[in-house]
PDB file of C-alpha atoms in Angstrom:
ATOM      1  CA  MET A 189      87.211 300.015 -65.776  1.00  0.00           C
ATOM      2  CA  SER A 190      87.438 302.389 -62.879  1.00  0.00           C
ATOM      3  CA  THR A 191      84.312 302.999 -60.531  1.00  0.00           C
ATOM      4  CA  THR A 192      83.919 306.737 -59.601  1.00  0.00           C
ATOM      5  CA  GLU A 193      82.712 306.923 -55.794  1.00  0.00           C
ATOM      6  CA  PRO A 194      79.930 309.163 -55.121  1.00  0.00           C
ATOM      7  CA  ALA A 195      80.602 312.315 -53.387  1.00  0.00           C
ATOM      8  CA  ALA A 196      80.062 312.509 -49.526  1.00  0.00           C
ATOM      9  CA  THR A 197      77.188 314.652 -48.410  1.00  0.00           C
ATOM     10  CA  PRO A 198      78.132 317.253 -45.847  1.00  0.00           C
ATOM     11  CA  GLU A 199      76.685 316.606 -42.726  1.00  0.00           C
ATOM     12  CA  PRO A 200      73.995 319.199 -41.576  1.00  0.00           C
ATOM     13  CA  ARG A 201      75.363 321.928 -39.189  1.00  0.00           C
ATOM     14  CA  PRO A 202      73.905 322.432 -35.670  1.00  0.00           C
ATOM     15  CA  ALA A 203      71.616 325.302 -35.604  1.00  0.00           C
ATOM     16  CA  PRO A 204      72.861 328.538 -33.822  1.00  0.00           C
ATOM     17  CA  ARG A 205      71.956 328.568 -30.249  1.00  0.00           C
ATOM     18  CA  SER A 206      69.646 331.342 -29.592  1.00  0.00           C
ATOM     19  CA  PRO A 207      70.319 333.860 -27.039  1.00  0.00           C
ATOM     20  CA  GLY A 208      68.832 332.910 -23.694  1.00  0.00           C
ATOM     21  CA  PRO A 209      68.974 333.272 -19.596  1.00  0.00           C
ATOM     22  CA  VAL A 210      72.425 332.912 -18.104  1.00  0.00           C
ATOM     23  CA  ASP A 211      73.659 329.346 -17.561  1.00  0.00           C
ATOM     24  CA  GLY A 212      74.295 328.412 -14.169  1.00  0.00           C
ATOM     25  CA  PRO A 213      77.484 327.049 -12.838  1.00  0.00           C
ATOM     26  CA  GLU A 214      76.498 323.406 -13.568  1.00  0.00           C
ATOM     27  CA  GLY A 215      75.074 324.237 -17.180  1.00  0.00           C
ATOM     28  CA  ALA A 216      71.308 324.533 -16.275  1.00  0.00           C
ATOM     29  CA  THR A 217      69.396 327.493 -17.253  1.00  0.00           C
ATOM     30  CA  ALA A 218      68.711 330.017 -14.505  1.00  0.00           C
ATOM     31  CA  SER A 219      65.320 331.363 -14.348  1.00  0.00           C
ATOM     32  CA  PRO A 220      64.588 334.980 -14.225  1.00  0.00           C
ATOM     33  CA  ARG A 221      63.324 334.508 -10.535  1.00  0.00           C
ATOM     34  CA  ARG A 222      66.680 332.920  -9.748  1.00  0.00           C
ATOM     35  CA  LEU A 223      68.505 335.609 -10.970  1.00  0.00           C
ATOM     36  CA  ALA A 224      66.092 338.062  -9.117  1.00  0.00           C
ATOM     37  CA  ARG A 225      66.850 336.093  -5.978  1.00  0.00           C
ATOM     38  CA  GLN A 226      70.583 336.517  -6.583  1.00  0.00           C
ATOM     39  CA  ARG A 227      70.686 339.994  -7.054  1.00  0.00           C
ATOM     40  CA  ARG A 228      68.752 340.307  -3.818  1.00  0.00           C
ATOM     41  CA  ARG A 229      71.404 338.030  -1.767  1.00  0.00           C
ATOM     42  CA  ARG A 230      73.975 340.676  -3.356  1.00  0.00           C
ATOM     43  CA  ALA A 231      72.124 343.592  -2.499  1.00  0.00           C
ATOM     44  CA  LEU A 232      71.263 342.365   1.312  1.00  0.00           C
ATOM     45  CA  ALA A 233      75.199 341.332   1.513  1.00  0.00           C
ATOM     46  CA  ARG A 234      76.363 344.730   0.459  1.00  0.00           C
ATOM     47  CA  PHE A 235      73.633 346.669   2.465  1.00  0.00           C
ATOM     48  CA  TRP A 236      74.921 344.617   5.736  1.00  0.00           C
ATOM     49  CA  ARG A 237      78.667 345.302   4.782  1.00  0.00           C
ATOM     50  CA  ASP A 238      78.150 348.813   4.737  1.00  0.00           C
ATOM     51  CA  TYR A 239      75.886 348.940   7.970  1.00  0.00           C
ATOM     52  CA  ARG A 240      78.476 347.004   9.963  1.00  0.00           C
ATOM     53  CA  ALA A 241      80.985 349.496   9.271  1.00  0.00           C
ATOM     54  CA  ASN A 242      78.745 352.001  11.260  1.00  0.00           C
ATOM     55  CA  ARG A 243      79.858 350.943  14.966  1.00  0.00           C
ATOM     56  CA  ALA A 244      77.026 353.335  16.420  1.00  0.00           C
ATOM     57  CA  GLY A 245      74.522 351.727  14.236  1.00  0.00           C
ATOM     58  CA  LEU A 246      75.510 348.124  15.226  1.00  0.00           C
ATOM     59  CA  PHE A 247      75.382 349.214  19.108  1.00  0.00           C
ATOM     60  CA  GLY A 248      71.738 350.795  18.461  1.00  0.00           C
ATOM     61  CA  LEU A 249      71.073 347.379  16.507  1.00  0.00           C
ATOM     62  CA  ALA A 250      72.193 345.412  19.612  1.00  0.00           C
ATOM     63  CA  GLY A 251      70.500 347.121  22.285  1.00  0.00           C
ATOM     64  CA  LEU A 252      66.980 347.133  20.070  1.00  0.00           C
ATOM     65  CA  ALA A 253      67.362 343.256  19.833  1.00  0.00           C
ATOM     66  CA  LEU A 254      67.974 343.119  23.488  1.00  0.00           C
ATOM     67  CA  PHE A 255      64.754 345.059  24.078  1.00  0.00           C
ATOM     68  CA  VAL A 256      62.849 343.331  21.664  1.00  0.00           C
ATOM     69  CA  LEU A 257      63.481 339.965  23.331  1.00  0.00           C
ATOM     70  CA  VAL A 258      63.002 341.276  26.777  1.00  0.00           C
ATOM     71  CA  ALA A 259      59.432 342.210  25.196  1.00  0.00           C
ATOM     72  CA  LEU A 260      58.818 339.018  23.781  1.00  0.00           C
ATOM     73  CA  ALA A 261      60.044 336.830  26.894  1.00  0.00           C
ATOM     74  CA  ALA A 262      58.071 338.746  29.587  1.00  0.00           C
ATOM     75  CA  PRO A 263      55.241 336.324  29.800  1.00  0.00           C
ATOM     76  CA  TRP A 264      57.881 333.827  30.797  1.00  0.00           C
ATOM     77  CA  LEU A 265      59.969 336.226  32.855  1.00  0.00           C
ATOM     78  CA  VAL A 266      57.251 337.851  34.968  1.00  0.00           C
ATOM     79  CA  GLN A 267      54.055 336.031  36.459  1.00  0.00           C
ATOM     80  CA  PRO A 268      50.794 338.091  35.963  1.00  0.00           C
ATOM     81  CA  ALA A 269      50.174 337.809  39.587  1.00  0.00           C
ATOM     82  CA  ASP A 270      53.184 339.534  40.555  1.00  0.00           C
ATOM     83  CA  LEU A 271      51.874 342.822  38.924  1.00  0.00           C
ATOM     84  CA  SER A 272      48.754 342.871  41.036  1.00  0.00           C
ATOM     85  CA  VAL A 273      48.658 345.591  43.558  1.00  0.00           C
ATOM     86  CA  THR A 274      46.578 343.446  46.177  1.00  0.00           C
ATOM     87  CA  ARG A 275      48.762 340.379  45.866  1.00  0.00           C
ATOM     88  CA  ALA A 276      52.224 342.061  45.726  1.00  0.00           C
ATOM     89  CA  PRO A 277      54.973 339.851  47.147  1.00  0.00           C
ATOM     90  CA  GLY A 278      57.105 342.461  48.567  1.00  0.00           C
ATOM     91  CA  LEU A 279      57.008 345.247  51.050  1.00  0.00           C
ATOM     92  CA  PRO A 280      56.484 348.852  49.749  1.00  0.00           C
ATOM     93  CA  TYR A 281      59.519 351.050  48.953  1.00  0.00           C
ATOM     94  CA  GLN A 282      62.341 348.353  49.739  1.00  0.00           C
ATOM     95  CA  PRO A 283      65.650 349.255  48.233  1.00  0.00           C
ATOM     96  CA  PRO A 284      67.606 347.230  45.498  1.00  0.00           C
ATOM     97  CA  SER A 285      68.902 343.886  46.862  1.00  0.00           C
ATOM     98  CA  LEU A 286      69.051 340.317  45.737  1.00  0.00           C
ATOM     99  CA  ASP A 287      65.524 339.278  45.776  1.00  0.00           C
ATOM    100  CA  TYR A 288      64.644 342.482  44.043  1.00  0.00           C
ATOM    101  CA  PRO A 289      67.351 343.841  41.973  1.00  0.00           C
ATOM    102  CA  LEU A 290      65.498 346.916  41.202  1.00  0.00           C
ATOM    103  CA  GLY A 291      63.532 347.322  44.355  1.00  0.00           C
ATOM    104  CA  THR A 292      59.920 347.451  45.140  1.00  0.00           C
ATOM    105  CA  ASP A 293      57.047 350.114  44.570  1.00  0.00           C
ATOM    106  CA  ASN A 294      54.671 351.706  46.775  1.00  0.00           C
ATOM    107  CA  PHE A 295      52.567 348.315  46.440  1.00  0.00           C
ATOM    108  CA  GLY A 296      55.635 345.980  46.898  1.00  0.00           C
ATOM    109  CA  ARG A 297      55.737 345.172  43.174  1.00  0.00           C
ATOM    110  CA  SER A 298      59.536 344.556  41.776  1.00  0.00           C
ATOM    111  CA  VAL A 299      60.014 347.284  39.722  1.00  0.00           C
ATOM    112  CA  LEU A 300      62.219 345.124  37.343  1.00  0.00           C
ATOM    113  CA  ASP A 301      58.929 343.108  36.518  1.00  0.00           C
ATOM    114  CA  LEU A 302      57.064 346.312  35.791  1.00  0.00           C
ATOM    115  CA  VAL A 303      59.877 347.474  33.575  1.00  0.00           C
ATOM    116  CA  ILE A 304      59.898 344.066  31.692  1.00  0.00           C
ATOM    117  CA  TRP A 305      56.438 343.915  31.363  1.00  0.00           C
ATOM    118  CA  GLY A 306      55.876 347.567  30.495  1.00  0.00           C
ATOM    119  CA  SER A 307      58.282 347.213  27.530  1.00  0.00           C
ATOM    120  CA  ARG A 308      55.543 345.259  25.803  1.00  0.00           C
ATOM    121  CA  VAL A 309      53.056 348.041  25.847  1.00  0.00           C
ATOM    122  CA  SER A 310      55.941 350.897  24.977  1.00  0.00           C
ATOM    123  CA  LEU A 311      57.390 348.854  21.830  1.00  0.00           C
ATOM    124  CA  LEU A 312      53.931 347.743  20.655  1.00  0.00           C
ATOM    125  CA  VAL A 313      52.591 351.161  20.690  1.00  0.00           C
ATOM    126  CA  GLY A 314      55.778 352.614  19.219  1.00  0.00           C
ATOM    127  CA  PHE A 315      55.651 349.999  16.340  1.00  0.00           C
ATOM    128  CA  LEU A 316      52.120 350.483  15.539  1.00  0.00           C
ATOM    129  CA  ALA A 317      51.873 354.335  16.045  1.00  0.00           C
ATOM    130  CA  THR A 318      54.870 354.299  13.614  1.00  0.00           C
ATOM    131  CA  LEU A 319      53.206 352.342  11.098  1.00  0.00           C
ATOM    132  CA  VAL A 320      50.113 354.168  10.998  1.00  0.00           C
ATOM    133  CA  SER A 321      52.258 357.430  10.723  1.00  0.00           C
ATOM    134  CA  VAL A 322      54.546 356.198   8.167  1.00  0.00           C
ATOM    135  CA  THR A 323      51.552 354.561   5.938  1.00  0.00           C
ATOM    136  CA  LEU A 324      49.538 357.915   6.037  1.00  0.00           C
ATOM    137  CA  GLY A 325      52.600 360.070   5.516  1.00  0.00           C
ATOM    138  CA  ALA A 326      54.120 357.861   2.393  1.00  0.00           C
ATOM    139  CA  LEU A 327      50.557 357.711   1.049  1.00  0.00           C
ATOM    140  CA  ILE A 328      49.858 361.450   1.056  1.00  0.00           C
ATOM    141  CA  GLY A 329      53.242 362.393  -0.011  1.00  0.00           C
ATOM    142  CA  ILE A 330      53.291 360.017  -3.142  1.00  0.00           C
ATOM    143  CA  ILE A 331      49.850 361.204  -4.070  1.00  0.00           C
ATOM    144  CA  ALA A 332      50.760 364.816  -3.969  1.00  0.00           C
ATOM    145  CA  GLY A 333      53.940 364.489  -5.690  1.00  0.00           C
ATOM    146  CA  HIS A 334      52.485 362.335  -8.319  1.00  0.00           C
ATOM    147  CA  PHE A 335      49.350 364.168  -9.357  1.00  0.00           C
ATOM    148  CA  GLY A 336      50.501 367.827  -8.501  1.00  0.00           C
ATOM    149  CA  GLY A 337      48.348 370.389  -9.529  1.00  0.00           C
ATOM    150  CA  ALA A 338      45.169 371.360  -7.205  1.00  0.00           C
ATOM    151  CA  THR A 339      45.428 367.693  -5.609  1.00  0.00           C
ATOM    152  CA  GLY A 340      49.049 368.400  -4.341  1.00  0.00           C
ATOM    153  CA  THR A 341      48.364 371.792  -3.251  1.00  0.00           C
ATOM    154  CA  VAL A 342      45.142 370.799  -1.044  1.00  0.00           C
ATOM    155  CA  LEU A 343      47.253 367.741   0.265  1.00  0.00           C
ATOM    156  CA  MET A 344      50.415 370.052   1.112  1.00  0.00           C
ATOM    157  CA  ARG A 345      48.073 372.796   2.792  1.00  0.00           C
ATOM    158  CA  VAL A 346      46.698 370.049   4.956  1.00  0.00           C
ATOM    159  CA  THR A 347      50.096 368.783   5.920  1.00  0.00           C
ATOM    160  CA  ASP A 348      51.246 372.250   6.540  1.00  0.00           C
ATOM    161  CA  TRP A 349      48.181 372.899   8.897  1.00  0.00           C
ATOM    162  CA  PHE A 350      49.186 369.730  10.766  1.00  0.00           C
ATOM    163  CA  LEU A 351      52.759 370.327  10.660  1.00  0.00           C
ATOM    164  CA  VAL A 352      52.554 374.043  12.523  1.00  0.00           C
ATOM    165  CA  LEU A 353      50.055 372.433  15.297  1.00  0.00           C
ATOM    166  CA  PRO A 354      51.989 371.145  18.257  1.00  0.00           C
ATOM    167  CA  THR A 355      52.253 367.501  17.996  1.00  0.00           C
ATOM    168  CA  LEU A 356      51.715 366.831  21.775  1.00  0.00           C
ATOM    169  CA  VAL A 357      48.986 368.987  22.289  1.00  0.00           C
ATOM    170  CA  LEU A 358      47.206 367.663  19.298  1.00  0.00           C
ATOM    171  CA  ALA A 359      47.623 363.923  20.584  1.00  0.00           C
ATOM    172  CA  ILE A 360      46.377 365.102  24.086  1.00  0.00           C
ATOM    173  CA  ALA A 361      43.307 366.599  22.673  1.00  0.00           C
ATOM    174  CA  LEU A 362      42.552 363.442  21.047  1.00  0.00           C
ATOM    175  CA  ALA A 363      43.506 361.081  23.777  1.00  0.00           C
ATOM    176  CA  THR A 364      41.135 363.145  26.012  1.00  0.00           C
ATOM    177  CA  VAL A 365      38.122 363.056  23.595  1.00  0.00           C
ATOM    178  CA  LEU A 366      38.588 359.180  22.959  1.00  0.00           C
ATOM    179  CA  SER A 367      38.340 356.597  25.362  1.00  0.00           C
ATOM    180  CA  ARG A 368      41.501 355.801  27.404  1.00  0.00           C
ATOM    181  CA  SER A 369      42.915 352.737  25.876  1.00  0.00           C
ATOM    182  CA  VAL A 370      46.215 351.459  23.939  1.00  0.00           C
ATOM    183  CA  PHE A 371      44.444 351.900  20.667  1.00  0.00           C
ATOM    184  CA  THR A 372      43.349 355.374  21.581  1.00  0.00           C
ATOM    185  CA  ILE A 373      47.226 356.361  22.076  1.00  0.00           C
ATOM    186  CA  ILE A 374      48.032 354.452  19.075  1.00  0.00           C
ATOM    187  CA  LEU A 375      45.582 356.586  16.891  1.00  0.00           C
ATOM    188  CA  ALA A 376      46.369 359.862  18.784  1.00  0.00           C
ATOM    189  CA  ILE A 377      50.324 359.683  17.816  1.00  0.00           C
ATOM    190  CA  GLY A 378      49.621 358.029  14.305  1.00  0.00           C
ATOM    191  CA  VAL A 379      47.629 360.836  13.248  1.00  0.00           C
ATOM    192  CA  THR A 380      49.805 363.712  14.545  1.00  0.00           C
ATOM    193  CA  ALA A 381      53.177 362.477  13.331  1.00  0.00           C
ATOM    194  CA  TRP A 382      52.681 362.002   9.696  1.00  0.00           C
ATOM    195  CA  PRO A 383      53.179 365.261   8.340  1.00  0.00           C
ATOM    196  CA  THR A 384      57.436 365.219   8.225  1.00  0.00           C
ATOM    197  CA  THR A 385      57.339 361.922   6.664  1.00  0.00           C
ATOM    198  CA  ALA A 386      54.632 363.249   3.897  1.00  0.00           C
ATOM    199  CA  ARG A 387      57.045 366.284   3.188  1.00  0.00           C
ATOM    200  CA  LEU A 388      59.787 364.101   2.688  1.00  0.00           C
ATOM    201  CA  VAL A 389      58.242 361.492   0.614  1.00  0.00           C
ATOM    202  CA  ARG A 390      56.637 364.158  -1.689  1.00  0.00           C
ATOM    203  CA  ALA A 391      60.159 365.619  -2.400  1.00  0.00           C
ATOM    204  CA  GLN A 392      61.433 362.488  -3.125  1.00  0.00           C
ATOM    205  CA  THR A 393      58.625 361.739  -5.514  1.00  0.00           C
ATOM    206  CA  LEU A 394      59.015 364.890  -7.357  1.00  0.00           C
ATOM    207  CA  ALA A 395      62.692 363.993  -8.089  1.00  0.00           C
ATOM    208  CA  VAL A 396      61.778 360.318  -9.251  1.00  0.00           C
ATOM    209  CA  GLU A 397      58.958 361.626 -11.538  1.00  0.00           C
ATOM    210  CA  ALA A 398      61.561 363.849 -13.360  1.00  0.00           C
ATOM    211  CA  ARG A 399      63.662 360.828 -14.460  1.00  0.00           C
ATOM    212  CA  PRO A 400      63.344 359.725 -18.106  1.00  0.00           C
ATOM    213  CA  TYR A 401      62.127 356.213 -17.313  1.00  0.00           C
ATOM    214  CA  ILE A 402      58.993 357.677 -15.893  1.00  0.00           C
ATOM    215  CA  GLU A 403      58.338 359.332 -19.443  1.00  0.00           C
ATOM    216  CA  ARG A 404      58.757 356.179 -20.811  1.00  0.00           C
ATOM    217  CA  ALA A 405      56.642 354.393 -18.742  1.00  0.00           C
ATOM    218  CA  ARG A 406      53.960 356.987 -19.411  1.00  0.00           C
ATOM    219  CA  ALA A 407      54.727 356.681 -23.383  1.00  0.00           C
ATOM    220  CA  LEU A 408      54.367 352.809 -22.954  1.00  0.00           C
ATOM    221  CA  GLY A 409      50.786 353.315 -21.560  1.00  0.00           C
ATOM    222  CA  GLY A 410      51.418 353.110 -17.764  1.00  0.00           C
ATOM    223  CA  GLY A 411      48.698 354.413 -15.575  1.00  0.00           C
ATOM    224  CA  HIS A 412      48.979 356.356 -12.345  1.00  0.00           C
ATOM    225  CA  LEU A 413      48.714 353.231 -10.056  1.00  0.00           C
ATOM    226  CA  HIS A 414      51.296 351.245 -11.980  1.00  0.00           C
ATOM    227  CA  ILE A 415      53.996 354.454 -11.944  1.00  0.00           C
ATOM    228  CA  MET A 416      53.203 354.992  -8.183  1.00  0.00           C
ATOM    229  CA  MET A 417      53.346 351.282  -7.327  1.00  0.00           C
ATOM    230  CA  ARG A 418      56.079 350.024  -9.522  1.00  0.00           C
ATOM    231  CA  HIS A 419      58.530 352.977 -10.146  1.00  0.00           C
ATOM    232  CA  VAL A 420      57.814 355.830  -7.297  1.00  0.00           C
ATOM    233  CA  LEU A 421      57.261 353.538  -4.499  1.00  0.00           C
ATOM    234  CA  PRO A 422      60.558 351.466  -4.622  1.00  0.00           C
ATOM    235  CA  ASN A 423      62.742 354.419  -4.895  1.00  0.00           C
ATOM    236  CA  VAL A 424      61.094 356.022  -1.857  1.00  0.00           C
ATOM    237  CA  MET A 425      61.174 352.929   0.445  1.00  0.00           C
ATOM    238  CA  PRO A 426      64.646 353.561   1.749  1.00  0.00           C
ATOM    239  CA  LEU A 427      64.033 356.892   2.779  1.00  0.00           C
ATOM    240  CA  VAL A 428      60.761 355.687   4.250  1.00  0.00           C
ATOM    241  CA  LEU A 429      62.586 352.931   6.244  1.00  0.00           C
ATOM    242  CA  ALA A 430      65.225 355.349   7.666  1.00  0.00           C
ATOM    243  CA  GLN A 431      62.262 357.690   8.797  1.00  0.00           C
ATOM    244  CA  THR A 432      60.526 354.788  10.226  1.00  0.00           C
ATOM    245  CA  THR A 433      63.360 354.064  12.630  1.00  0.00           C
ATOM    246  CA  LEU A 434      63.293 357.593  13.740  1.00  0.00           C
ATOM    247  CA  LEU A 435      59.690 357.695  14.338  1.00  0.00           C
ATOM    248  CA  VAL A 436      59.775 354.791  16.473  1.00  0.00           C
ATOM    249  CA  ALA A 437      61.994 356.423  19.186  1.00  0.00           C
ATOM    250  CA  SER A 438      59.529 359.600  19.176  1.00  0.00           C
ATOM    251  CA  SER A 439      56.432 357.597  19.140  1.00  0.00           C
ATOM    252  CA  ILE A 440      57.876 355.626  22.435  1.00  0.00           C
ATOM    253  CA  ILE A 441      58.586 358.901  23.963  1.00  0.00           C
ATOM    254  CA  MET A 442      55.124 360.387  23.177  1.00  0.00           C
ATOM    255  CA  GLU A 443      53.377 357.379  24.644  1.00  0.00           C
ATOM    256  CA  SER A 444      55.521 357.695  27.655  1.00  0.00           C
ATOM    257  CA  THR A 445      54.297 361.158  27.967  1.00  0.00           C
ATOM    258  CA  LEU A 446      50.915 360.807  27.520  1.00  0.00           C
ATOM    259  CA  ALA A 447      50.992 358.117  30.077  1.00  0.00           C
ATOM    260  CA  PHE A 448      53.044 360.116  32.336  1.00  0.00           C
ATOM    261  CA  LEU A 449      49.958 363.017  31.949  1.00  0.00           C
ATOM    262  CA  GLY A 450      47.392 360.269  33.175  1.00  0.00           C
ATOM    263  CA  LEU A 451      46.089 359.748  29.581  1.00  0.00           C
ATOM    264  CA  GLY A 452      47.065 356.170  29.047  1.00  0.00           C
ATOM    265  CA  ASP A 453      45.222 353.066  29.904  1.00  0.00           C
ATOM    266  CA  PRO A 454      45.112 352.674  33.310  1.00  0.00           C
ATOM    267  CA  THR A 455      44.744 348.991  33.116  1.00  0.00           C
ATOM    268  CA  THR A 456      48.073 348.320  31.293  1.00  0.00           C
ATOM    269  CA  VAL A 457      51.585 348.677  32.371  1.00  0.00           C
ATOM    270  CA  SER A 458      53.965 350.815  30.367  1.00  0.00           C
ATOM    271  CA  TRP A 459      57.329 352.757  31.173  1.00  0.00           C
ATOM    272  CA  GLY A 460      55.213 355.857  31.044  1.00  0.00           C
ATOM    273  CA  GLY A 461      52.508 354.546  33.326  1.00  0.00           C
ATOM    274  CA  VAL A 462      55.169 353.602  35.946  1.00  0.00           C
ATOM    275  CA  LEU A 463      56.652 357.166  36.089  1.00  0.00           C
ATOM    276  CA  GLN A 464      53.162 358.300  36.491  1.00  0.00           C
ATOM    277  CA  ASP A 465      52.593 356.182  39.415  1.00  0.00           C
ATOM    278  CA  ALA A 466      55.814 357.024  40.899  1.00  0.00           C
ATOM    279  CA  ARG A 467      54.824 360.851  40.623  1.00  0.00           C
ATOM    280  CA  ASN A 468      51.645 359.900  42.192  1.00  0.00           C
ATOM    281  CA  ALA A 469      53.120 358.012  44.799  1.00  0.00           C
ATOM    282  CA  GLY A 470      55.491 360.698  46.051  1.00  0.00           C
ATOM    283  CA  ALA A 471      58.784 358.969  45.073  1.00  0.00           C
ATOM    284  CA  VAL A 472      60.140 362.177  43.999  1.00  0.00           C
ATOM    285  CA  SER A 473      59.787 363.802  47.211  1.00  0.00           C
ATOM    286  CA  SER A 474      60.573 360.650  49.453  1.00  0.00           C
ATOM    287  CA  GLY A 475      63.816 359.973  47.743  1.00  0.00           C
ATOM    288  CA  VAL A 476      62.984 356.692  46.106  1.00  0.00           C
ATOM    289  CA  TRP A 477      64.970 356.600  43.271  1.00  0.00           C
ATOM    290  CA  TRP A 478      64.801 353.186  42.319  1.00  0.00           C
ATOM    291  CA  TYR A 479      61.011 353.450  41.170  1.00  0.00           C
ATOM    292  CA  LEU A 480      61.810 356.488  39.090  1.00  0.00           C
ATOM    293  CA  LEU A 481      65.213 355.694  37.436  1.00  0.00           C
ATOM    294  CA  PRO A 482      64.543 352.241  35.818  1.00  0.00           C
ATOM    295  CA  PRO A 483      61.655 353.258  33.547  1.00  0.00           C
ATOM    296  CA  GLY A 484      63.068 356.436  32.545  1.00  0.00           C
ATOM    297  CA  LEU A 485      66.446 354.858  31.860  1.00  0.00           C
ATOM    298  CA  ALA A 486      64.741 352.272  29.531  1.00  0.00           C
ATOM    299  CA  ILE A 487      62.743 354.732  27.728  1.00  0.00           C
ATOM    300  CA  ALA A 488      66.126 356.941  26.959  1.00  0.00           C
ATOM    301  CA  LEU A 489      67.974 353.624  26.038  1.00  0.00           C
ATOM    302  CA  VAL A 490      65.349 352.331  23.684  1.00  0.00           C
ATOM    303  CA  ALA A 491      64.920 355.658  21.806  1.00  0.00           C
ATOM    304  CA  LEU A 492      68.810 356.019  21.646  1.00  0.00           C
ATOM    305  CA  SER A 493      68.985 352.656  20.129  1.00  0.00           C
ATOM    306  CA  PHE A 494      66.155 353.374  17.329  1.00  0.00           C
ATOM    307  CA  THR A 495      68.079 356.782  16.670  1.00  0.00           C
ATOM    308  CA  LEU A 496      71.367 355.029  16.122  1.00  0.00           C
ATOM    309  CA  CYS A 497      69.848 352.534  13.776  1.00  0.00           C
ATOM    310  CA  GLY A 498      68.084 355.144  11.878  1.00  0.00           C
ATOM    311  CA  ARG A 499      70.960 357.389  11.456  1.00  0.00           C
ATOM    312  CA  ALA A 500      72.981 354.325  10.369  1.00  0.00           C
ATOM    313  CA  LEU A 501      70.367 353.083   7.826  1.00  0.00           C
ATOM    314  CA  GLU A 502      70.259 356.788   6.367  1.00  0.00           C
ATOM    315  CA  GLY A 503      74.003 356.899   5.964  1.00  0.00           C
ATOM    316  CA  VAL A 504      73.740 353.347   4.101  1.00  0.00           C
ATOM    317  CA  LEU A 505      70.731 354.195   1.873  1.00  0.00           C
ATOM    318  CA  ASN A 506      71.770 357.785   1.348  1.00  0.00           C
ATOM    319  CA  PRO A 507      74.859 357.965  -1.337  1.00  0.00           C
ATOM    320  CA  ARG A 508      75.607 361.221  -0.404  1.00  0.00           C
ATOM    321  CA  LEU A 509      75.683 360.536   3.173  1.00  0.00           C
ATOM    322  CA  ARG A 510      77.842 357.167   2.331  1.00  0.00           C
ATOM    323  CA  ASP A 511      80.516 359.080   0.151  1.00  0.00           C
ATOM    324  CA  ARG A 512      80.648 362.003   2.556  1.00  0.00           C
ATOM    325  CA  SER A 513      81.605 359.488   5.286  1.00  0.00           C
TER     326      SER A 513
END
């Protein structure tokens, strides 16, 4: 009598795997934060590849790095006692030599020490004044472009009023009314150099606001602050960054101009202050070229470095300029 074997029960199939984040090379699941870091690294690598293709931009970046290193190392390169007008180590108006590579001033101080120490104040004023100007201009430009209407009209009329006024004359007026200090110079430059940034940012904001995803964000309940901070600001930042590098050069030149006119802080050493001291000491009529040339050349080189960096950044961040080159 034959016996029938029981039928084998089929093994349960594994449940299909739900789609999830992309697996990493080692089988581990990549988190959204890790994917964001990878995207940022790729974007930075692509940015550096495009930037280093611009030789002028590399030259400007190298010059800028040199000036920043000199400013940071100034406390170790120059003794504060050597900058004193009463305890100067050298003789007045000594020409360049091994002991004094750039000669001495009318007090016997080394001009090289003055240029090195003056880079701290000039670069500090340039960076901080640009920060104030760019922040104010970007804020007004985004608000005017986002809200429009009466708010945008009033803000743009105020911008136009500042734009038609001579920037240097307005800065001189502010520096004359306020106390003579580095903070006054920063404030005078910052509150007079923002209209150009505001105009550019407003135009870019209007272009961003016309894109479909802005309407989608509004339909999903996004408020004004959310749209301006999460959608508009990231799209105008490349323009703001390029404008910043260009404004630093203008701020340094304006600080030197105000110091040359005697409106700077007399207790600090800056490149414009050195030029003003050289003019008051009669270096032009006396033929003491080494007292005038180094600070003026430093101003020109640092302005050129920032301008080259700004043009290179503008070419990398602006697709139209990048395609045209």
